[in-house]
Amino acid sequence: MLKTSDILAARRMTLPATIAATLIVAAAVPIFGASAAADPCAPRETTAAFAPWGDKNQYFPVRNGDFESGSTGWTVINRVLAMWDNEPWRVLGWFDHVSARLEPGSTLTTATFCVTVDEDSVRMFVRRPGVYGAKLIVTVTVSDGVNSADHAYEIDGQSFGWTPSARMNLPNVRQANGEQYVTISFRTTGTRASWSVDDVMVDPWKSAR
């Protein structure tokens, strides 16, 4: 049995492991918050999660970026499922077993979190559907509490199976102390297909080194 939180109903759910549990249905993506609402900048526990693919940089997961706690820290529009279908390399632990599956027309968004001047890119694992014309749009939005900017990245769904994403750089909209506040949003578009996302992580060091 897999237990996960249903944010709308604010209750616990238990469903058969073959289908797992709905994270949330028809919720509104929250308004981009100021720094007081963000997960704070803090010391990071990091791992070279993408070293097998030639990226030796250290990464830390966003809050519940492995989806092992179901919907905690995430907001979605339409149907997203917590599935027993972890990325196969289990870079954040051999006991991890859950990913988030986005059904057609769904959007999945992190909680707002703080990054510092050296934390400048994100990566994650994506299970492509093998459907021509299917696309996953990853939008990285940053703010200094007043100004904001975003970068959108498109992942093609024609191939099939789990793969690490490319590095996705954060826009630079920083306060004087070097901090900025980030959300990462995943949106399915194009040909209708289901996508899975797992192990959403941030590089805590500058890319140019």
PDB file of C-alpha atoms in Angstrom:
ATOM      1  CA  MET A   1       0.000   0.000   0.000  1.00  0.00           C
ATOM      2  CA  LEU A   2       1.237   3.496  -0.832  1.00  0.00           C
ATOM      3  CA  LYS A   3       0.108   6.431   1.340  1.00  0.00           C
ATOM      4  CA  THR A   4       0.173   9.955  -0.040  1.00  0.00           C
ATOM      5  CA  SER A   5      -1.460  13.283   0.848  1.00  0.00           C
ATOM      6  CA  ASP A   6      -4.424  14.646  -1.067  1.00  0.00           C
ATOM      7  CA  ILE A   7      -3.934  18.412  -0.631  1.00  0.00           C
ATOM      8  CA  LEU A   8      -7.465  19.401  -1.572  1.00  0.00           C
ATOM      9  CA  ALA A   9      -9.147  17.063   0.877  1.00  0.00           C
ATOM     10  CA  ALA A  10      -6.396  17.356   3.500  1.00  0.00           C
ATOM     11  CA  ARG A  11      -6.649  13.668   4.325  1.00  0.00           C
ATOM     12  CA  ARG A  12      -4.668  10.453   3.953  1.00  0.00           C
ATOM     13  CA  MET A  13      -5.328   7.971   1.164  1.00  0.00           C
ATOM     14  CA  THR A  14      -4.299   4.362   0.730  1.00  0.00           C
ATOM     15  CA  LEU A  15      -4.587   2.741  -2.695  1.00  0.00           C
ATOM     16  CA  PRO A  16      -3.287  -0.498  -4.220  1.00  0.00           C
ATOM     17  CA  ALA A  17       0.376  -0.398  -5.178  1.00  0.00           C
ATOM     18  CA  THR A  18      -0.521  -1.115  -8.800  1.00  0.00           C
ATOM     19  CA  ILE A  19      -2.045   2.359  -9.223  1.00  0.00           C
ATOM     20  CA  ALA A  20      -0.636   4.314  -6.264  1.00  0.00           C
ATOM     21  CA  ALA A  21      -2.507   7.524  -5.431  1.00  0.00           C
ATOM     22  CA  THR A  22      -3.750  10.729  -6.981  1.00  0.00           C
ATOM     23  CA  LEU A  23      -1.639  13.635  -5.759  1.00  0.00           C
ATOM     24  CA  ILE A  24      -4.220  16.324  -6.370  1.00  0.00           C
ATOM     25  CA  VAL A  25      -6.968  17.151  -8.875  1.00  0.00           C
ATOM     26  CA  ALA A  26      -7.959  20.555 -10.302  1.00  0.00           C
ATOM     27  CA  ALA A  27      -5.987  22.690  -7.857  1.00  0.00           C
ATOM     28  CA  ALA A  28      -4.766  26.165  -8.718  1.00  0.00           C
ATOM     29  CA  VAL A  29      -1.045  26.780  -9.015  1.00  0.00           C
ATOM     30  CA  PRO A  30      -0.153  29.090  -6.110  1.00  0.00           C
ATOM     31  CA  ILE A  31       0.762  32.737  -6.679  1.00  0.00           C
ATOM     32  CA  PHE A  32       4.521  33.160  -6.736  1.00  0.00           C
ATOM     33  CA  GLY A  33       5.419  33.959  -3.141  1.00  0.00           C
ATOM     34  CA  ALA A  34       7.861  36.346  -1.571  1.00  0.00           C
ATOM     35  CA  SER A  35      10.903  35.167   0.329  1.00  0.00           C
ATOM     36  CA  ALA A  36       8.978  34.688   3.573  1.00  0.00           C
ATOM     37  CA  ALA A  37       6.940  31.913   1.937  1.00  0.00           C
ATOM     38  CA  ALA A  38       9.888  30.155   0.331  1.00  0.00           C
ATOM     39  CA  ASP A  39      11.876  27.169   1.531  1.00  0.00           C
ATOM     40  CA  PRO A  40      14.971  28.948   2.913  1.00  0.00           C
ATOM     41  CA  CYS A  41      18.510  28.880   1.652  1.00  0.00           C
ATOM     42  CA  ALA A  42      20.346  26.480   3.956  1.00  0.00           C
ATOM     43  CA  PRO A  43      23.291  24.049   4.024  1.00  0.00           C
ATOM     44  CA  ARG A  44      22.792  21.366   1.375  1.00  0.00           C
ATOM     45  CA  GLU A  45      23.328  17.624   1.380  1.00  0.00           C
ATOM     46  CA  THR A  46      24.537  16.905  -2.132  1.00  0.00           C
ATOM     47  CA  THR A  47      25.368  13.986  -4.403  1.00  0.00           C
ATOM     48  CA  ALA A  48      26.946  13.605  -7.845  1.00  0.00           C
ATOM     49  CA  ALA A  49      23.647  12.210  -9.109  1.00  0.00           C
ATOM     50  CA  PHE A  50      24.413  12.623 -12.800  1.00  0.00           C
ATOM     51  CA  ALA A  51      28.021  11.396 -12.776  1.00  0.00           C
ATOM     52  CA  PRO A  52      27.167   8.278 -14.881  1.00  0.00           C
ATOM     53  CA  TRP A  53      26.170  10.695 -17.668  1.00  0.00           C
ATOM     54  CA  GLY A  54      29.390  12.732 -17.520  1.00  0.00           C
ATOM     55  CA  ASP A  55      28.143  15.464 -15.154  1.00  0.00           C
ATOM     56  CA  LYS A  56      30.291  15.300 -12.026  1.00  0.00           C
ATOM     57  CA  ASN A  57      28.687  18.345 -10.388  1.00  0.00           C
ATOM     58  CA  GLN A  58      27.034  17.971  -7.000  1.00  0.00           C
ATOM     59  CA  TYR A  59      23.216  18.300  -6.750  1.00  0.00           C
ATOM     60  CA  PHE A  60      20.640  18.555  -3.981  1.00  0.00           C
ATOM     61  CA  PRO A  61      16.934  17.641  -4.361  1.00  0.00           C
ATOM     62  CA  VAL A  62      14.198  20.231  -4.085  1.00  0.00           C
ATOM     63  CA  ARG A  63      11.731  19.563  -1.270  1.00  0.00           C
ATOM     64  CA  ASN A  64      10.239  16.126  -1.907  1.00  0.00           C
ATOM     65  CA  GLY A  65      11.930  16.120  -5.305  1.00  0.00           C
ATOM     66  CA  ASP A  66      11.939  12.306  -5.233  1.00  0.00           C
ATOM     67  CA  PHE A  67       8.136  12.171  -4.600  1.00  0.00           C
ATOM     68  CA  GLU A  68       8.595   9.605  -1.824  1.00  0.00           C
ATOM     69  CA  SER A  69       6.202  11.714   0.303  1.00  0.00           C
ATOM     70  CA  GLY A  70       3.548  11.890  -2.397  1.00  0.00           C
ATOM     71  CA  SER A  71       2.214  15.416  -2.969  1.00  0.00           C
ATOM     72  CA  THR A  72       4.057  17.184  -0.142  1.00  0.00           C
ATOM     73  CA  GLY A  73       5.609  20.388  -1.450  1.00  0.00           C
ATOM     74  CA  TRP A  74       3.924  20.190  -4.874  1.00  0.00           C
ATOM     75  CA  THR A  75       0.862  21.742  -6.491  1.00  0.00           C
ATOM     76  CA  VAL A  76      -0.727  20.518  -9.725  1.00  0.00           C
ATOM     77  CA  ILE A  77      -3.491  21.223 -12.179  1.00  0.00           C
ATOM     78  CA  ASN A  78      -5.514  18.212 -13.353  1.00  0.00           C
ATOM     79  CA  ARG A  79      -4.432  14.635 -12.727  1.00  0.00           C
ATOM     80  CA  VAL A  80      -1.010  13.638 -11.400  1.00  0.00           C
ATOM     81  CA  LEU A  81      -0.346  10.208  -9.876  1.00  0.00           C
ATOM     82  CA  ALA A  82       2.298   8.977  -7.450  1.00  0.00           C
ATOM     83  CA  MET A  83       3.433   5.774  -9.168  1.00  0.00           C
ATOM     84  CA  TRP A  84       5.561   2.783  -8.175  1.00  0.00           C
ATOM     85  CA  ASP A  85       7.898   3.550 -11.075  1.00  0.00           C
ATOM     86  CA  ASN A  86      11.102   5.114  -9.779  1.00  0.00           C
ATOM     87  CA  GLU A  87      13.824   6.205 -12.172  1.00  0.00           C
ATOM     88  CA  PRO A  88      15.802   2.954 -12.517  1.00  0.00           C
ATOM     89  CA  TRP A  89      19.204   4.225 -11.318  1.00  0.00           C
ATOM     90  CA  ARG A  90      17.840   5.277  -7.888  1.00  0.00           C
ATOM     91  CA  VAL A  91      20.379   8.075  -7.575  1.00  0.00           C
ATOM     92  CA  LEU A  92      18.836   9.329  -4.304  1.00  0.00           C
ATOM     93  CA  GLY A  93      18.617   5.937  -2.638  1.00  0.00           C
ATOM     94  CA  TRP A  94      18.008   2.287  -3.411  1.00  0.00           C
ATOM     95  CA  PHE A  95      14.867   2.305  -1.301  1.00  0.00           C
ATOM     96  CA  ASP A  96      13.200   5.009  -3.409  1.00  0.00           C
ATOM     97  CA  HIS A  97      10.289   3.635  -5.398  1.00  0.00           C
ATOM     98  CA  VAL A  98       7.976   6.515  -6.401  1.00  0.00           C
ATOM     99  CA  SER A  99       7.769   8.990  -9.272  1.00  0.00           C
ATOM    100  CA  ALA A 100       5.113  11.494 -10.372  1.00  0.00           C
ATOM    101  CA  ARG A 101       3.120  10.672 -13.505  1.00  0.00           C
ATOM    102  CA  LEU A 102       1.501  13.580 -15.326  1.00  0.00           C
ATOM    103  CA  GLU A 103      -1.588  12.670 -17.302  1.00  0.00           C
ATOM    104  CA  PRO A 104      -2.406  14.652 -20.494  1.00  0.00           C
ATOM    105  CA  GLY A 105      -3.101  18.322 -19.774  1.00  0.00           C
ATOM    106  CA  SER A 106      -1.542  18.281 -16.296  1.00  0.00           C
ATOM    107  CA  THR A 107       0.804  20.741 -14.637  1.00  0.00           C
ATOM    108  CA  LEU A 108       3.099  20.005 -11.672  1.00  0.00           C
ATOM    109  CA  THR A 109       4.809  22.816  -9.725  1.00  0.00           C
ATOM    110  CA  THR A 110       7.316  22.847  -6.878  1.00  0.00           C
ATOM    111  CA  ALA A 111       6.976  24.904  -3.750  1.00  0.00           C
ATOM    112  CA  THR A 112       8.934  28.166  -3.918  1.00  0.00           C
ATOM    113  CA  PHE A 113      12.478  27.718  -2.689  1.00  0.00           C
ATOM    114  CA  CYS A 114      15.506  29.937  -2.141  1.00  0.00           C
ATOM    115  CA  VAL A 115      18.768  29.593  -4.052  1.00  0.00           C
ATOM    116  CA  THR A 116      22.016  31.499  -3.635  1.00  0.00           C
ATOM    117  CA  VAL A 117      24.356  33.060  -6.165  1.00  0.00           C
ATOM    118  CA  ASP A 118      26.216  29.779  -6.796  1.00  0.00           C
ATOM    119  CA  GLU A 119      23.069  27.649  -7.292  1.00  0.00           C
ATOM    120  CA  ASP A 120      22.346  28.225 -10.935  1.00  0.00           C
ATOM    121  CA  SER A 121      20.871  25.182 -12.729  1.00  0.00           C
ATOM    122  CA  VAL A 122      18.476  22.254 -12.356  1.00  0.00           C
ATOM    123  CA  ARG A 123      18.193  18.693 -13.672  1.00  0.00           C
ATOM    124  CA  MET A 124      15.762  15.837 -13.196  1.00  0.00           C
ATOM    125  CA  PHE A 125      14.817  12.431 -14.606  1.00  0.00           C
ATOM    126  CA  VAL A 126      11.976  12.166 -17.116  1.00  0.00           C
ATOM    127  CA  ARG A 127      10.161   9.114 -18.470  1.00  0.00           C
ATOM    128  CA  ARG A 128       9.304   9.961 -22.069  1.00  0.00           C
ATOM    129  CA  PRO A 129       6.113   8.444 -23.482  1.00  0.00           C
ATOM    130  CA  GLY A 130       7.333   7.377 -26.931  1.00  0.00           C
ATOM    131  CA  VAL A 131       4.582   9.415 -28.620  1.00  0.00           C
ATOM    132  CA  TYR A 132       5.277  11.587 -31.663  1.00  0.00           C
ATOM    133  CA  GLY A 133       4.313  15.219 -31.011  1.00  0.00           C
ATOM    134  CA  ALA A 134       4.110  14.845 -27.221  1.00  0.00           C
ATOM    135  CA  LYS A 135       6.066  17.477 -25.305  1.00  0.00           C
ATOM    136  CA  LEU A 136       6.894  18.313 -21.700  1.00  0.00           C
ATOM    137  CA  ILE A 137       7.505  21.995 -20.990  1.00  0.00           C
ATOM    138  CA  VAL A 138       9.726  22.706 -17.980  1.00  0.00           C
ATOM    139  CA  THR A 139       9.497  26.336 -16.840  1.00  0.00           C
ATOM    140  CA  VAL A 140      11.960  27.695 -14.289  1.00  0.00           C
ATOM    141  CA  THR A 141      10.673  30.939 -12.727  1.00  0.00           C
ATOM    142  CA  VAL A 142      12.759  33.133 -10.421  1.00  0.00           C
ATOM    143  CA  SER A 143      12.050  36.270  -8.419  1.00  0.00           C
ATOM    144  CA  ASP A 144      13.798  38.635  -6.060  1.00  0.00           C
ATOM    145  CA  GLY A 145      10.456  39.342  -4.365  1.00  0.00           C
ATOM    146  CA  VAL A 146       9.686  42.210  -6.761  1.00  0.00           C
ATOM    147  CA  ASN A 147      10.957  41.345 -10.238  1.00  0.00           C
ATOM    148  CA  SER A 148      10.691  37.952 -11.903  1.00  0.00           C
ATOM    149  CA  ALA A 149      11.863  36.112 -15.025  1.00  0.00           C
ATOM    150  CA  ASP A 150      11.523  32.622 -16.427  1.00  0.00           C
ATOM    151  CA  HIS A 151      13.176  30.174 -18.814  1.00  0.00           C
ATOM    152  CA  ALA A 152      11.115  27.493 -20.566  1.00  0.00           C
ATOM    153  CA  TYR A 153      12.652  24.219 -21.764  1.00  0.00           C
ATOM    154  CA  GLU A 154      10.960  21.725 -24.105  1.00  0.00           C
ATOM    155  CA  ILE A 155      11.492  17.957 -23.856  1.00  0.00           C
ATOM    156  CA  ASP A 156      10.416  15.893 -26.858  1.00  0.00           C
ATOM    157  CA  GLY A 157       8.374  12.758 -26.179  1.00  0.00           C
ATOM    158  CA  GLN A 158       9.070  10.797 -29.349  1.00  0.00           C
ATOM    159  CA  SER A 159      11.579   8.455 -27.674  1.00  0.00           C
ATOM    160  CA  PHE A 160      10.538   6.121 -24.857  1.00  0.00           C
ATOM    161  CA  GLY A 161      11.797   5.454 -21.348  1.00  0.00           C
ATOM    162  CA  TRP A 162      13.639   7.071 -18.457  1.00  0.00           C
ATOM    163  CA  THR A 163      16.430   9.535 -19.200  1.00  0.00           C
ATOM    164  CA  PRO A 164      18.184  12.380 -17.345  1.00  0.00           C
ATOM    165  CA  SER A 165      17.262  15.839 -18.566  1.00  0.00           C
ATOM    166  CA  ALA A 166      19.742  18.362 -19.871  1.00  0.00           C
ATOM    167  CA  ARG A 167      21.007  21.058 -17.505  1.00  0.00           C
ATOM    168  CA  MET A 168      18.495  23.898 -17.260  1.00  0.00           C
ATOM    169  CA  ASN A 169      19.927  27.254 -16.238  1.00  0.00           C
ATOM    170  CA  LEU A 170      18.168  29.558 -13.782  1.00  0.00           C
ATOM    171  CA  PRO A 171      17.484  33.160 -14.844  1.00  0.00           C
ATOM    172  CA  ASN A 172      19.424  35.687 -12.769  1.00  0.00           C
ATOM    173  CA  VAL A 173      17.069  37.970 -10.796  1.00  0.00           C
ATOM    174  CA  ARG A 174      18.865  38.256  -7.472  1.00  0.00           C
ATOM    175  CA  GLN A 175      18.640  40.394  -4.375  1.00  0.00           C
ATOM    176  CA  ALA A 176      21.702  42.296  -3.172  1.00  0.00           C
ATOM    177  CA  ASN A 177      22.574  39.352  -0.906  1.00  0.00           C
ATOM    178  CA  GLY A 178      22.729  37.004  -3.923  1.00  0.00           C
ATOM    179  CA  GLU A 179      19.531  35.099  -3.115  1.00  0.00           C
ATOM    180  CA  GLN A 180      16.540  34.527  -5.376  1.00  0.00           C
ATOM    181  CA  TYR A 181      13.348  32.490  -5.168  1.00  0.00           C
ATOM    182  CA  VAL A 182      12.515  29.718  -7.594  1.00  0.00           C
ATOM    183  CA  THR A 183       9.668  27.514  -8.745  1.00  0.00           C
ATOM    184  CA  ILE A 184       9.916  24.731 -11.320  1.00  0.00           C
ATOM    185  CA  SER A 185       6.822  23.805 -13.299  1.00  0.00           C
ATOM    186  CA  PHE A 186       6.187  20.786 -15.549  1.00  0.00           C
ATOM    187  CA  ARG A 187       3.389  20.938 -18.151  1.00  0.00           C
ATOM    188  CA  THR A 188       2.345  18.304 -20.694  1.00  0.00           C
ATOM    189  CA  THR A 189       1.401  19.583 -24.146  1.00  0.00           C
ATOM    190  CA  GLY A 190       1.163  18.518 -27.785  1.00  0.00           C
ATOM    191  CA  THR A 191      -0.039  14.999 -28.562  1.00  0.00           C
ATOM    192  CA  ARG A 192      -1.839  13.525 -25.568  1.00  0.00           C
ATOM    193  CA  ALA A 193       0.495  11.295 -23.539  1.00  0.00           C
ATOM    194  CA  SER A 194       1.490  10.488 -19.956  1.00  0.00           C
ATOM    195  CA  TRP A 195       4.907  11.574 -18.669  1.00  0.00           C
ATOM    196  CA  SER A 196       6.770  10.714 -15.451  1.00  0.00           C
ATOM    197  CA  VAL A 197       9.166  12.939 -13.493  1.00  0.00           C
ATOM    198  CA  ASP A 198      11.524  11.964 -10.672  1.00  0.00           C
ATOM    199  CA  ASP A 199      14.465  13.299  -8.623  1.00  0.00           C
ATOM    200  CA  VAL A 200      14.178  17.041  -9.340  1.00  0.00           C
ATOM    201  CA  MET A 201      17.516  18.563  -8.273  1.00  0.00           C
ATOM    202  CA  VAL A 202      19.519  21.786  -8.174  1.00  0.00           C
ATOM    203  CA  ASP A 203      23.238  22.244  -8.828  1.00  0.00           C
ATOM    204  CA  PRO A 204      24.631  24.188  -5.857  1.00  0.00           C
ATOM    205  CA  TRP A 205      27.750  25.402  -7.649  1.00  0.00           C
ATOM    206  CA  LYS A 206      28.398  27.614 -10.654  1.00  0.00           C
ATOM    207  CA  SER A 207      28.209  25.859 -14.049  1.00  0.00           C
ATOM    208  CA  ALA A 208      31.298  27.596 -15.424  1.00  0.00           C
ATOM    209  CA  ARG A 209      34.140  25.778 -13.710  1.00  0.00           C
TER     210      ARG A 209
END
